[in-house]
Coordinates of C-alpha atoms in Angstrom, one line a residue:
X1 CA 0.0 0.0 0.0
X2 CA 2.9 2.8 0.5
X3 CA 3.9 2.3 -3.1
X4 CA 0.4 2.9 -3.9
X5 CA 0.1 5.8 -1.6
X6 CA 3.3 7.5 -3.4
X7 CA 2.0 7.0 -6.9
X8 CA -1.1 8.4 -5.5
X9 CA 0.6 11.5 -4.1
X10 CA 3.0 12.0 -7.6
X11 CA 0.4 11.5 -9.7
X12 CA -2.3 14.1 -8.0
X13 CA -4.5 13.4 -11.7
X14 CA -4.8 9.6 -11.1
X15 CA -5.2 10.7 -7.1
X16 CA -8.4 12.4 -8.0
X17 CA -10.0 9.9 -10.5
X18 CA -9.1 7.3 -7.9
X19 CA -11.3 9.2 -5.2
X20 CA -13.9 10.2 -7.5
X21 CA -14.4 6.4 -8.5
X22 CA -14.2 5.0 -4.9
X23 CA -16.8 7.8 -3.8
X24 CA -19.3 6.5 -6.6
X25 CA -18.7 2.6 -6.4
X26 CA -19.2 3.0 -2.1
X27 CA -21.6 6.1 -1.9
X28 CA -21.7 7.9 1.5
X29 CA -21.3 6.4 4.9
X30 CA -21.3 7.9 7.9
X31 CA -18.4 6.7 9.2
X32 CA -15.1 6.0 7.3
X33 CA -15.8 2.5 7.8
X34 CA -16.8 0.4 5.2
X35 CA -17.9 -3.2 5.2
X36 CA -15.7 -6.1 3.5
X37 CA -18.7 -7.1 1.1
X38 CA -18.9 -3.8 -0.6
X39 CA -15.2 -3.1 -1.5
X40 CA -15.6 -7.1 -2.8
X41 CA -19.1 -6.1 -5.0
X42 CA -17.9 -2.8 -6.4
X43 CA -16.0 -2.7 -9.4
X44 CA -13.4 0.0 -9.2
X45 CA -11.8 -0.9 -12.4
X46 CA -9.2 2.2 -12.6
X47 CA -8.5 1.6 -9.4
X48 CA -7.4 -1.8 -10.1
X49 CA -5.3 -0.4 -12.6
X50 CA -3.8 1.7 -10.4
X51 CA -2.8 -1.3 -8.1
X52 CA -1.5 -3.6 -11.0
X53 CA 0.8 -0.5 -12.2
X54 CA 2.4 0.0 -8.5
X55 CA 2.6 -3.8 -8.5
X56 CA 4.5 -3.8 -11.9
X57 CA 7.0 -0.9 -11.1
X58 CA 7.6 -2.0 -7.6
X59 CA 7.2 -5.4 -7.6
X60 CA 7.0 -6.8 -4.1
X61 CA 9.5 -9.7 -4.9
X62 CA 12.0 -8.2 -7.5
X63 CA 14.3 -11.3 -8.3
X64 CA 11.8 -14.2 -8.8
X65 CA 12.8 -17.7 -6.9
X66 CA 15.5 -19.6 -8.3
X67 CA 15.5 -22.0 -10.8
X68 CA 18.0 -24.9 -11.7
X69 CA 18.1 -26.2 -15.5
X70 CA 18.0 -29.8 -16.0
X71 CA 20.7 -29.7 -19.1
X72 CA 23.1 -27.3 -20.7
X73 CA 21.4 -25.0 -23.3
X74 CA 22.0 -21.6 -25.0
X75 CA 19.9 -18.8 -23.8
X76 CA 20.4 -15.5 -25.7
X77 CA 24.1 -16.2 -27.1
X78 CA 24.9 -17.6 -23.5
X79 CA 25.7 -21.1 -22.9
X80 CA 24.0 -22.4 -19.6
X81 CA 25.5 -25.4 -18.1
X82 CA 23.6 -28.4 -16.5
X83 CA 22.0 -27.5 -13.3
X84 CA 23.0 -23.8 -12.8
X85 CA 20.6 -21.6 -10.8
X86 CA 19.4 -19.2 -12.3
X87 CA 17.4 -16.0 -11.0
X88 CA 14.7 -13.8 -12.8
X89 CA 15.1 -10.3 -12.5
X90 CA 11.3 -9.1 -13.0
X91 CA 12.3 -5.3 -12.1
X92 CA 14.4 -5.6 -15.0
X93 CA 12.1 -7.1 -17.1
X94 CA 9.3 -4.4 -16.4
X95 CA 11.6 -1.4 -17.1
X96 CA 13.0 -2.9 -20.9
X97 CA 12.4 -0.1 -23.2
X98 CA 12.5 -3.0 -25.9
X99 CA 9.1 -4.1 -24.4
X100 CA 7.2 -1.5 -22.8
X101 CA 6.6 2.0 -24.0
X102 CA 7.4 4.5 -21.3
X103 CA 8.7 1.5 -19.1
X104 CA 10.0 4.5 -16.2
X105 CA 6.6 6.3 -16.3
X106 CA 3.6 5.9 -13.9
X107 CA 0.5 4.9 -16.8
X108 CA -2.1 3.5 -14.7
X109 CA -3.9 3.1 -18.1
X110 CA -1.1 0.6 -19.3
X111 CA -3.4 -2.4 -18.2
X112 CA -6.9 -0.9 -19.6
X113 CA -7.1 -3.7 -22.0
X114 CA -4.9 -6.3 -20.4
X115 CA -6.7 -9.1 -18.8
X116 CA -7.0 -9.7 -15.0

């Protein structure tokens, strides 16, 4: 939730669409509380997109858990010998200008048309 909170707070446009869309999908309460059942019900699609962005540029486990080949192979002009552990960088992988446009950038929209 903090990364959240400071994309919220350096992005003040995607702040305020964020809050108008919660204030519509829960209406007004008297209290601040609100129950479990209606966060579950409402939709609050941008603000889903909001979450997977944060969870894309700070991803909560960076390096993925390691892996160990079964048998030598080439990988991208690299040779990989027979059970070597390998590690997944998927910060690395999320900020490859090769794959994502704007891969530095906060674009809550990003994942509009993605699937869940």
């Amino acid at each position: 939730m903090e990364w959240v909170m400071l994309e919220l707070i350096r992005n003040p446009t995607v702040l305020e669409k964020v809050q108008r869309e919660v204030r519509e999908a829960l209406g007004k309460t008297e209290t601040m509380l609100v129950s479990e059942e209606k966060m579950t019900t409402s939709t609050m699609s941008y603000f889903q997109m909001v979450i997977k962005e944060t969870l894309w540029l700070h991803p909560p486990g960076p390096l993925l858990l390691p892996r160990e080949n079964r048998e030598k192979c080439q990988e991208m002009g690299y040779e990989v010998p027979a059970k070597m552990t390998v590690m997944v960088n998927a910060w690395v992988i999320g900020r490859d200008s090769k794959y994502w446009e704007d891969p530095e950038e906060f674009k809550s929209e990003r994942f509009d048309k993605l699937p869940a």
